[in-house]
Tab-separated table of C-alpha atoms in Angstrom:
chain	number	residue	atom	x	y	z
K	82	UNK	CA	94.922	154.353	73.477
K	83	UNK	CA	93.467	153.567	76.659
K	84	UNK	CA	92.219	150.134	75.109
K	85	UNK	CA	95.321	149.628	74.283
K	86	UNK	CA	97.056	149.925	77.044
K	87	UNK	CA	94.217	147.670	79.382
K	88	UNK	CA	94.742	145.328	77.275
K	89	UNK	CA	98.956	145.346	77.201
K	90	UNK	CA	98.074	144.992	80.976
K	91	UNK	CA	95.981	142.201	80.926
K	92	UNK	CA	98.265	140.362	78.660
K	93	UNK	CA	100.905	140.777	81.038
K	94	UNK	CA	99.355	139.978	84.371
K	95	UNK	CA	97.933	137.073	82.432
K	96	UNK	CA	101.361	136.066	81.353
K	97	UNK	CA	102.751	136.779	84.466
K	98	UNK	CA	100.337	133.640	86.014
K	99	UNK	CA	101.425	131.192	83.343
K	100	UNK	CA	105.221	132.138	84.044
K	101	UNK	CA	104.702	131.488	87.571
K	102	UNK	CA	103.235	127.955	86.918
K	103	UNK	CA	105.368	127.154	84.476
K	104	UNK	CA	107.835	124.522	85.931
K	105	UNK	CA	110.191	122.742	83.918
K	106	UNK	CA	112.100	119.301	85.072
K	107	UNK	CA	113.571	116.313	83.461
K	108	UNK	CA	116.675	113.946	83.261
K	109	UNK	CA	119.681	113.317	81.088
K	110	UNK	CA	120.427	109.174	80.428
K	111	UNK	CA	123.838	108.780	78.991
K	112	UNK	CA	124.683	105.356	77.787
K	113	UNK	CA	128.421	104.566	76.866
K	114	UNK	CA	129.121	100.590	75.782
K	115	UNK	CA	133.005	99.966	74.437
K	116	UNK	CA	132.817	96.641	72.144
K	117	UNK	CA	135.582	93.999	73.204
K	118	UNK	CA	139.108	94.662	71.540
K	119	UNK	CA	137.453	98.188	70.391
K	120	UNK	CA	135.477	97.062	67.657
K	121	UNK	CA	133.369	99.096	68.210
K	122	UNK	CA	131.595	102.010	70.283
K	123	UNK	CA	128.576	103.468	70.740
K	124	UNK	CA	126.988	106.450	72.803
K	125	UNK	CA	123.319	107.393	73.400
K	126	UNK	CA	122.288	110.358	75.361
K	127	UNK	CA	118.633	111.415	76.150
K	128	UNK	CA	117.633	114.337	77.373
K	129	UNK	CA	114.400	113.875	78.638
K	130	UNK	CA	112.395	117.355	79.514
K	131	UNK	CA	108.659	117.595	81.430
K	132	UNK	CA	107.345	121.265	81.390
K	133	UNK	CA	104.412	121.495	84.234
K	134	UNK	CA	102.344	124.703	82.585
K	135	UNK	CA	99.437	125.071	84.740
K	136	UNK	CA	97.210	122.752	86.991
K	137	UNK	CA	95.845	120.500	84.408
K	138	UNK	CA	98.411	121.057	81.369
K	139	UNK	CA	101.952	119.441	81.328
K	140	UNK	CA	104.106	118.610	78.134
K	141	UNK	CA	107.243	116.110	77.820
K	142	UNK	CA	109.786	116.516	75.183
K	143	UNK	CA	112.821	113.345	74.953
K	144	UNK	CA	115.739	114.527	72.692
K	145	UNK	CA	118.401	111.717	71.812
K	146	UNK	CA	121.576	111.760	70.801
K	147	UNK	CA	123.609	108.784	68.939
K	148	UNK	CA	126.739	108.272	68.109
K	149	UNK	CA	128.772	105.223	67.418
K	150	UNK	CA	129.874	102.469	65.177
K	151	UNK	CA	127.824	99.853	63.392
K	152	UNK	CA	128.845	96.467	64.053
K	153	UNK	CA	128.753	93.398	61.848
K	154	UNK	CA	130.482	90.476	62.800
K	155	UNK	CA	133.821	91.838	64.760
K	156	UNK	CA	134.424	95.194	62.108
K	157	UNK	CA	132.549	98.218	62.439
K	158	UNK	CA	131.358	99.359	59.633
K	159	UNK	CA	130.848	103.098	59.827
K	160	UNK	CA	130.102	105.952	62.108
K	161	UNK	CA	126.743	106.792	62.872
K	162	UNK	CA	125.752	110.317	64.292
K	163	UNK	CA	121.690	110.872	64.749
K	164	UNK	CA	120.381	113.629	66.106
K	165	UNK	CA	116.788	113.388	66.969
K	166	UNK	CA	113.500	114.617	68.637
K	167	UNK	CA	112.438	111.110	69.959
K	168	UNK	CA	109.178	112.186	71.803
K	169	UNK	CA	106.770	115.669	72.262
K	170	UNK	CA	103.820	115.599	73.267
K	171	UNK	CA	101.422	117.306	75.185
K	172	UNK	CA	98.776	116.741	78.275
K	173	UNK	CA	95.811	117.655	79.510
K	174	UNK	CA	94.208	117.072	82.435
K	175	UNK	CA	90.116	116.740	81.223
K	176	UNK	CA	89.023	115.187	84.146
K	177	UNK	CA	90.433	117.297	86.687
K	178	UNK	CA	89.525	120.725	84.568
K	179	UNK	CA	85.687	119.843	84.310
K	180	UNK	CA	85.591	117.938	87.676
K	181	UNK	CA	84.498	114.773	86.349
K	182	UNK	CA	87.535	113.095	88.256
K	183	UNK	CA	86.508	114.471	92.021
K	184	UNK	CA	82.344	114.277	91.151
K	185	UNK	CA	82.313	110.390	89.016
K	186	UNK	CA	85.903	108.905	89.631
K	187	UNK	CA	86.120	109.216	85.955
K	188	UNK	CA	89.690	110.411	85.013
K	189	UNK	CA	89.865	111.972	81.782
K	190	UNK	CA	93.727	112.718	79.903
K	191	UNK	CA	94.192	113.681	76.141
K	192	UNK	CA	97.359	113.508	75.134
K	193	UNK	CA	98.781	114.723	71.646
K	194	UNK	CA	102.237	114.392	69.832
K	195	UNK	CA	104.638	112.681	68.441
K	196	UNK	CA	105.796	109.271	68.888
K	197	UNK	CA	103.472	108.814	72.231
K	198	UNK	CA	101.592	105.221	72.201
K	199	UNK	CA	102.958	101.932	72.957
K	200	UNK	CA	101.779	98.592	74.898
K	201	UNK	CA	102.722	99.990	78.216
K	202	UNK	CA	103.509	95.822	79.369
K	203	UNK	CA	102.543	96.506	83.436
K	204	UNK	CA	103.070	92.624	83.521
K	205	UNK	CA	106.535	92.963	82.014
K	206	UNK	CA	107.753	92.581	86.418
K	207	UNK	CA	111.284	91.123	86.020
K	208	UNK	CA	114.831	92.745	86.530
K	209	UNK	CA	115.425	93.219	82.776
K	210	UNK	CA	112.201	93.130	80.788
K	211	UNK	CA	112.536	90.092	79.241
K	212	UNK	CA	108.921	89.190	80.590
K	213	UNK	CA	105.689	91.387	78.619
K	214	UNK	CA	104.783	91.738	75.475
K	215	UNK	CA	106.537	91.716	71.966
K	216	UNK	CA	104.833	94.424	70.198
K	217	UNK	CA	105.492	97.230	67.787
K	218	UNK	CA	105.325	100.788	68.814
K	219	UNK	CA	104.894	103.446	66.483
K	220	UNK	CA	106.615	106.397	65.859
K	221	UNK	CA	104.141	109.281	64.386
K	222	UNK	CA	102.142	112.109	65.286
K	223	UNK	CA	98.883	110.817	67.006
K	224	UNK	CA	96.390	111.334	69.752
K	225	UNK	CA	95.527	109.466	72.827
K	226	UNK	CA	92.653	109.478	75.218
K	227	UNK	CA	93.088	107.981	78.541
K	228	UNK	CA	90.174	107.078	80.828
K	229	UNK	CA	90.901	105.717	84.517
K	230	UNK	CA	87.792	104.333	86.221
K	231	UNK	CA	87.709	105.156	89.847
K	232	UNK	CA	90.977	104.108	89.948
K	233	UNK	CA	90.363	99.993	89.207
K	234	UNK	CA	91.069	100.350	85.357
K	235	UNK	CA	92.354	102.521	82.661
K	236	UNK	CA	90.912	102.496	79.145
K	237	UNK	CA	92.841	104.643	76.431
K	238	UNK	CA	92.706	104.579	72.446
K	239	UNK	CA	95.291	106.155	70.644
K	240	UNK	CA	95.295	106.839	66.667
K	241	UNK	CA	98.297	107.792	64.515
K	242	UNK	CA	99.037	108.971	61.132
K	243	UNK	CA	102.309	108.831	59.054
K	244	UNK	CA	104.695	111.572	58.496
K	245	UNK	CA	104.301	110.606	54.703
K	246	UNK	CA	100.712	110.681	54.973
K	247	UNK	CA	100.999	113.877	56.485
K	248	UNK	CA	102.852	115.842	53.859
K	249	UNK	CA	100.707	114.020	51.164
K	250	UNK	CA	103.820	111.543	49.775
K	251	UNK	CA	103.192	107.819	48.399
K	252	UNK	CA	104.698	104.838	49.477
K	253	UNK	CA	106.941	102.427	47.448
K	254	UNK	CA	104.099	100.724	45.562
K	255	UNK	CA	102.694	104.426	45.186
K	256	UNK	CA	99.484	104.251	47.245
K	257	UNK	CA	99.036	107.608	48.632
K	258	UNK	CA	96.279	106.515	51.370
K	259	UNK	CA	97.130	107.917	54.741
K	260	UNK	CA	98.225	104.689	57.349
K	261	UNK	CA	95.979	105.254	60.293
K	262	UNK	CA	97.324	102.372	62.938
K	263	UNK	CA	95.421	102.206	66.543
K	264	UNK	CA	95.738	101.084	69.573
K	265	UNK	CA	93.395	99.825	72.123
K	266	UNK	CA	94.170	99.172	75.756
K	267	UNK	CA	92.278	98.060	79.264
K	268	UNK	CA	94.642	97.810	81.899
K	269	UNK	CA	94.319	98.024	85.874
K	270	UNK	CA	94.787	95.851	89.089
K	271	UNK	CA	93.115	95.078	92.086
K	272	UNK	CA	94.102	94.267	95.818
K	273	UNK	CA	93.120	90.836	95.926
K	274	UNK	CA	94.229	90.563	99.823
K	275	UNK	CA	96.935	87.451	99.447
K	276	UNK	CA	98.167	89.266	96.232
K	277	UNK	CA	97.961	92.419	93.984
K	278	UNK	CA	96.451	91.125	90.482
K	279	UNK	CA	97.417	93.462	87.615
K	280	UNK	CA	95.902	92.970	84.085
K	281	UNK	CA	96.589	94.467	80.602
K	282	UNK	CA	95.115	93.761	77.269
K	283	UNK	CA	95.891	95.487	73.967
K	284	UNK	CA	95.326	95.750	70.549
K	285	UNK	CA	97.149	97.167	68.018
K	286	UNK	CA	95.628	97.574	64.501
K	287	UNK	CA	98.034	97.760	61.837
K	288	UNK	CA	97.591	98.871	58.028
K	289	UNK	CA	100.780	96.962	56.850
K	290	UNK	CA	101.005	94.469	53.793
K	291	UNK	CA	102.055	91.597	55.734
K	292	UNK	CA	99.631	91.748	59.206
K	293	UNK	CA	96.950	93.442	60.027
K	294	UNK	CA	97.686	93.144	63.693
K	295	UNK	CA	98.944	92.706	67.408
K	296	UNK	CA	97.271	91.451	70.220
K	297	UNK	CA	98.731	91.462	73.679
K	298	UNK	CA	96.747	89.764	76.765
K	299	UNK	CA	98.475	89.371	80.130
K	300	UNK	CA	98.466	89.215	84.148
K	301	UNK	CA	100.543	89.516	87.135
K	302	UNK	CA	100.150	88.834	90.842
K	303	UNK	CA	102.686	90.231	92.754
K	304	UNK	CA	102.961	90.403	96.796
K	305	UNK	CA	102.406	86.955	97.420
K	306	UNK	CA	103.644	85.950	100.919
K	307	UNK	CA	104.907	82.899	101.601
K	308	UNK	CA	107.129	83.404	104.932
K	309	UNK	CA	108.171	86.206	106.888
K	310	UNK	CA	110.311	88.748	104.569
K	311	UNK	CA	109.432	86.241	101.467
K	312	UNK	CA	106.933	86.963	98.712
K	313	UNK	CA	106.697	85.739	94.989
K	314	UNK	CA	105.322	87.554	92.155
K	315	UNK	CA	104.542	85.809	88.590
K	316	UNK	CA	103.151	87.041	85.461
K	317	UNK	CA	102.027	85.793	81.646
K	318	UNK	CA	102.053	87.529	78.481
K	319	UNK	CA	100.867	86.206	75.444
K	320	UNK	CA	101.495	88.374	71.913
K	321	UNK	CA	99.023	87.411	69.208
K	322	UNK	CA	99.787	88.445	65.267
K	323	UNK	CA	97.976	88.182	62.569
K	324	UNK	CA	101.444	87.150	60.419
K	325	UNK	CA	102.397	84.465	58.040
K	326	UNK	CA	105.891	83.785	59.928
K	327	UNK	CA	104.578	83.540	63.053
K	328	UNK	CA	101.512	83.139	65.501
K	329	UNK	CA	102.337	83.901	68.828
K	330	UNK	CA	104.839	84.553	71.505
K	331	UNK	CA	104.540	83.955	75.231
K	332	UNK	CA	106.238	84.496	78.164
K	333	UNK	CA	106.116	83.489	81.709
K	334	UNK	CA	108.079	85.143	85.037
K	335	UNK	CA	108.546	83.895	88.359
K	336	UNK	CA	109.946	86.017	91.084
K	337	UNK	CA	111.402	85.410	94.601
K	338	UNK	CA	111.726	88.357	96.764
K	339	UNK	CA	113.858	88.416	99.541
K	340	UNK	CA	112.385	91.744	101.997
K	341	UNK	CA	114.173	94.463	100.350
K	342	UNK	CA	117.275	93.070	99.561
K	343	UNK	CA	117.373	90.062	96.840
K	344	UNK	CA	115.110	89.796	93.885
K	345	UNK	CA	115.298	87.125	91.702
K	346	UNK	CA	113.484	86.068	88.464
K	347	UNK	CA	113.416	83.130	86.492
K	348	UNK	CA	111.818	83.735	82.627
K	349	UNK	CA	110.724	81.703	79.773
K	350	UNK	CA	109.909	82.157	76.225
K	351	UNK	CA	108.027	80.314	73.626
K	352	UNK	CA	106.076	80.378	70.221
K	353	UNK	CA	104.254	78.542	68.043
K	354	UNK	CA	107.391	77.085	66.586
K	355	UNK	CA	109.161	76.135	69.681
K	356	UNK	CA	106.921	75.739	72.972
K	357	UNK	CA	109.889	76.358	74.868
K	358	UNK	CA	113.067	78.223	73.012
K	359	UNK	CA	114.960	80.913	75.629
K	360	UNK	CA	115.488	80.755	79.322
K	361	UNK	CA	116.131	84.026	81.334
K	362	UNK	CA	117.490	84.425	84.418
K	363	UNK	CA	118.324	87.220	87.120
K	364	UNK	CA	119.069	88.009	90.521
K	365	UNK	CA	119.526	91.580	91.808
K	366	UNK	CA	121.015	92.250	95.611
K	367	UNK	CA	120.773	95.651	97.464
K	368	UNK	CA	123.967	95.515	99.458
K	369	UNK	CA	123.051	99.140	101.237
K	370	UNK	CA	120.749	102.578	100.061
K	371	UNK	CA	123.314	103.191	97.788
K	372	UNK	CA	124.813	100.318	95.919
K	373	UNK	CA	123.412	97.323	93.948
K	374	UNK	CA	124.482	94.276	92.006
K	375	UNK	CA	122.286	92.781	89.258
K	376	UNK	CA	123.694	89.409	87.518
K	377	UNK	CA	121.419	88.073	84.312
K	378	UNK	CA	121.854	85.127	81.640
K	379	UNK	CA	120.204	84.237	78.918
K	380	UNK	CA	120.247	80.931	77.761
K	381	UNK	CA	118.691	79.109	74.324
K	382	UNK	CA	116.621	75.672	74.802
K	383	UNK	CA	116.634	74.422	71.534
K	384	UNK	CA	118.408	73.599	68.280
K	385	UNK	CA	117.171	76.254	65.526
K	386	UNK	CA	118.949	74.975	62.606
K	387	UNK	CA	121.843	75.136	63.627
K	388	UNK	CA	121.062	78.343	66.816
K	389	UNK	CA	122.337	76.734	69.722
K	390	UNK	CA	124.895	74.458	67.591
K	391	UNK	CA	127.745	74.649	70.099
K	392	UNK	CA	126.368	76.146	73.170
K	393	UNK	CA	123.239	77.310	74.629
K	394	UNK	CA	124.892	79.828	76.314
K	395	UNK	CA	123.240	83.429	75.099
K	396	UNK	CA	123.891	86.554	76.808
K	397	UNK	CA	125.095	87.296	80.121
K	398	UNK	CA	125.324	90.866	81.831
K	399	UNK	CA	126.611	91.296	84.973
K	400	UNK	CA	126.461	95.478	86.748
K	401	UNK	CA	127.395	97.279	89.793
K	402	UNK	CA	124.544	99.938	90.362
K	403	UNK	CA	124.891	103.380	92.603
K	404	UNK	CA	122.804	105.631	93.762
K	405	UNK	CA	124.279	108.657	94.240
K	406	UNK	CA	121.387	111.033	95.366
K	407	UNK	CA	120.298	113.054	91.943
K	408	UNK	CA	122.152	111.226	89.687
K	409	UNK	CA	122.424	106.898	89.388
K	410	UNK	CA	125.601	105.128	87.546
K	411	UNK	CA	125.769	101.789	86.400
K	412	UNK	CA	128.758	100.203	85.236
K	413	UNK	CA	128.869	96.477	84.174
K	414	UNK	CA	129.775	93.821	80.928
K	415	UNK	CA	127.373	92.893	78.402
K	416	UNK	CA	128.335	89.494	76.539
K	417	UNK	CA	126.067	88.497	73.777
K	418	UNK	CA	126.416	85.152	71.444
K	419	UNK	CA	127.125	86.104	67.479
K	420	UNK	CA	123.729	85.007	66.401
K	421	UNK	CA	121.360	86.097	69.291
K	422	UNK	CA	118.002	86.264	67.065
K	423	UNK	CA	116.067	84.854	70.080
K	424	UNK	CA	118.040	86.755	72.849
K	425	UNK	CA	116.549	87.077	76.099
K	426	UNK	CA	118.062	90.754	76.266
K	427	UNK	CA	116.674	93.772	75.054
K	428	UNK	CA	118.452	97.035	73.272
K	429	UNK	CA	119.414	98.922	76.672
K	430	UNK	CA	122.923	98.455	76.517
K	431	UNK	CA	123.443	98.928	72.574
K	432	UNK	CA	120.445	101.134	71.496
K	433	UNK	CA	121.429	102.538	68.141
K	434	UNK	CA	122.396	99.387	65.971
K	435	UNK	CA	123.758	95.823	66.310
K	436	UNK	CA	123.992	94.532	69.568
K	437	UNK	CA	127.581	93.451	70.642
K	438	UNK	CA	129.567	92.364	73.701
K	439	UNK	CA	131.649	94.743	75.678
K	440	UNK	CA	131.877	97.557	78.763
K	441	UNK	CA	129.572	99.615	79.726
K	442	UNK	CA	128.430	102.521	81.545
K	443	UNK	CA	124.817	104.250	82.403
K	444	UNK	CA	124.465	108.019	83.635
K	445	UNK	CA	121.275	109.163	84.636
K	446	UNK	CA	120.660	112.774	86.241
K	447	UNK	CA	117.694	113.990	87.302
K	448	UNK	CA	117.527	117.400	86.588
């Protein structure tokens, strides 16, 4: 009895410690786009959730919400509603627990979960991440290891496996072997004085029928100062794939900064079919601590059979921004051409399906 009760005790003075480091934070991201003439609408909400547990141990958690209508053409099509854990995973802090981060500079994090490696594109420096790489993430339970060397470079692996392969199910042609995809990444940057220089390369090894992978190799400088209160910042990323269609894609950003109030960013694209195929442009002003204006457009170079047949005119978004202490709203207009396949602009504005033009509205809180 007396065991017994030590040990109810101990359970409860040790459970008492992990309550009292147990911190929980996060943010909700609401994103609301109308479609012109209400063609249609979509919603996405993310809950995003970061649970602190002790000293070295810390898990995240992103929950998503969408709802809306599929778009083809100008008719929706039907009503989507998708309910979802995007992302869990968990941390811990290996370096710090064994000391090898204070003792070597050698930073140590393993990281499990689901739905946790991508390229993480530090050169990707421009207003709307049009600049970076082009590359697949993957959406599986997997494990990553993270080195950081004395704070110049970070080395991490990460390895993934297949729900299917998981719960022991074939795939279409009936091969039950268990897809395995990796990726390998170096990334880091260095105070070069004039400039910071930040580096990234990555490889991601696919088991797919049609490439066997992605290869991602790119730089930045940023801080570059020119004149008083004027600095540039450029970058190059260059996407490698081992794929039948196509052999590479490459981008390259220039940036004029403006002391802390105008940013602007000039962006081109190319491949292996076109050198030169979609122009990007964007300039953002901070008016005051609390309100913004970005303005971007997209425009096509070339004549894709038929692409840019009557205008090379793309995309164009134009959004007031405020920052209203905890929470951040952004309302603005997307416009995007019918056929976009080589759009400078990403899937911000109309996550869950077909991209479209229309109103829209961002809501982040942190919580």
């Amino acid at each position: 009895m007396k065991k017994i009760i030590v040990l109810a005790a101990a359970l409860a003075m040790v459970g008492g410690v992990v309550m009292a480091d147990f911190t929980v934070g996060g943010r909700v991201d609401t994103r609301i786009m109308n479609g012109e003439d209400g063609s249609f609408s979509q919603v996405d909400t993310r809950l995003e959730m970061k649970w602190q547990i002790d000293e070295y141990t810390w898990a995240n958690a992103r929950i998503r919400w969408d709802v809306g209508d599929e778009k083809e053409d100008e008719t929706p099509r039907e009503t989507v509603n998708n309910f979802r854990m995007d992302r869990a995973h968990a941390t811990v802090d290996l370096g710090g627990l064994f000391g090898t981060k204070d003792d070597m500079g050698l930073g140590i994090l393993l990281n499990a979960g689901y739905n946790l490696a991508e390229a993480k594109n530090n050169v990707e420096i421009d207003t709307f991440g049009w600049g970076g790489f082009e590359m697949d993430d993957w959406a599986r339970v997997g494990m990553q290891l993270h080195l950081d060397l004395m704070g110049m470079a970070n080395v991490w692996t990460a390895v993934g496996i297949t729900a299917a392969g998981l719960e022991g199910e074939t795939d279409a042609a009936g091969d039950d072997d268990i897809d395995m995809p990796m990726f390998i990444g170096l990334d880091g940057s260095q105070d070069l004085g004039f400039a910071t220089l930040g580096y990234e390369a990555v490889l991601h090894l696919l088991e797919d029928a049609d490439k066997d992978y992605e290869m991602g190799l790119g730089f930045s400088l940023t801080s570059i100062e020119v004149a008083p209160d004027i600095s540039l910042s450029t970058a190059m990323a260059l996407t490698l794939y081992s794929d039948e269609d196509i052999d590479h894609i490459y981008n390259f950003t220039l940036g004029v900064h403006y002391a802390d109030m105008v940013d602007a960013y000039m962006v081109l694209i190319g491949d292996d079919d076109e050198a030169l195929h979609t122009l990007g442009l964007s300039t953002a002003v901070t008016l005051n601590e609390m309100v913004s204006a970005v303005v971007g457009v997209g425009l096509g170079l070339v004549d894709d059979d038929g692409y840019y047949e009557e205008s090379t005119f793309d995309s164009l978004d134009v959004s007031l921004n405020l920052n209203l202490g905890s929470m951040t709203l952004r309302v603005g207009y997307l416009y995007m051409e019918e056929d976009n396949s080589r759009t400078a602009m990403t899937d911000e504005f109309a996550p869950t399906l077909d991209v479209g033009s229309g109103m829209y509205v961002r809501a982040r809180v942190n919580l």
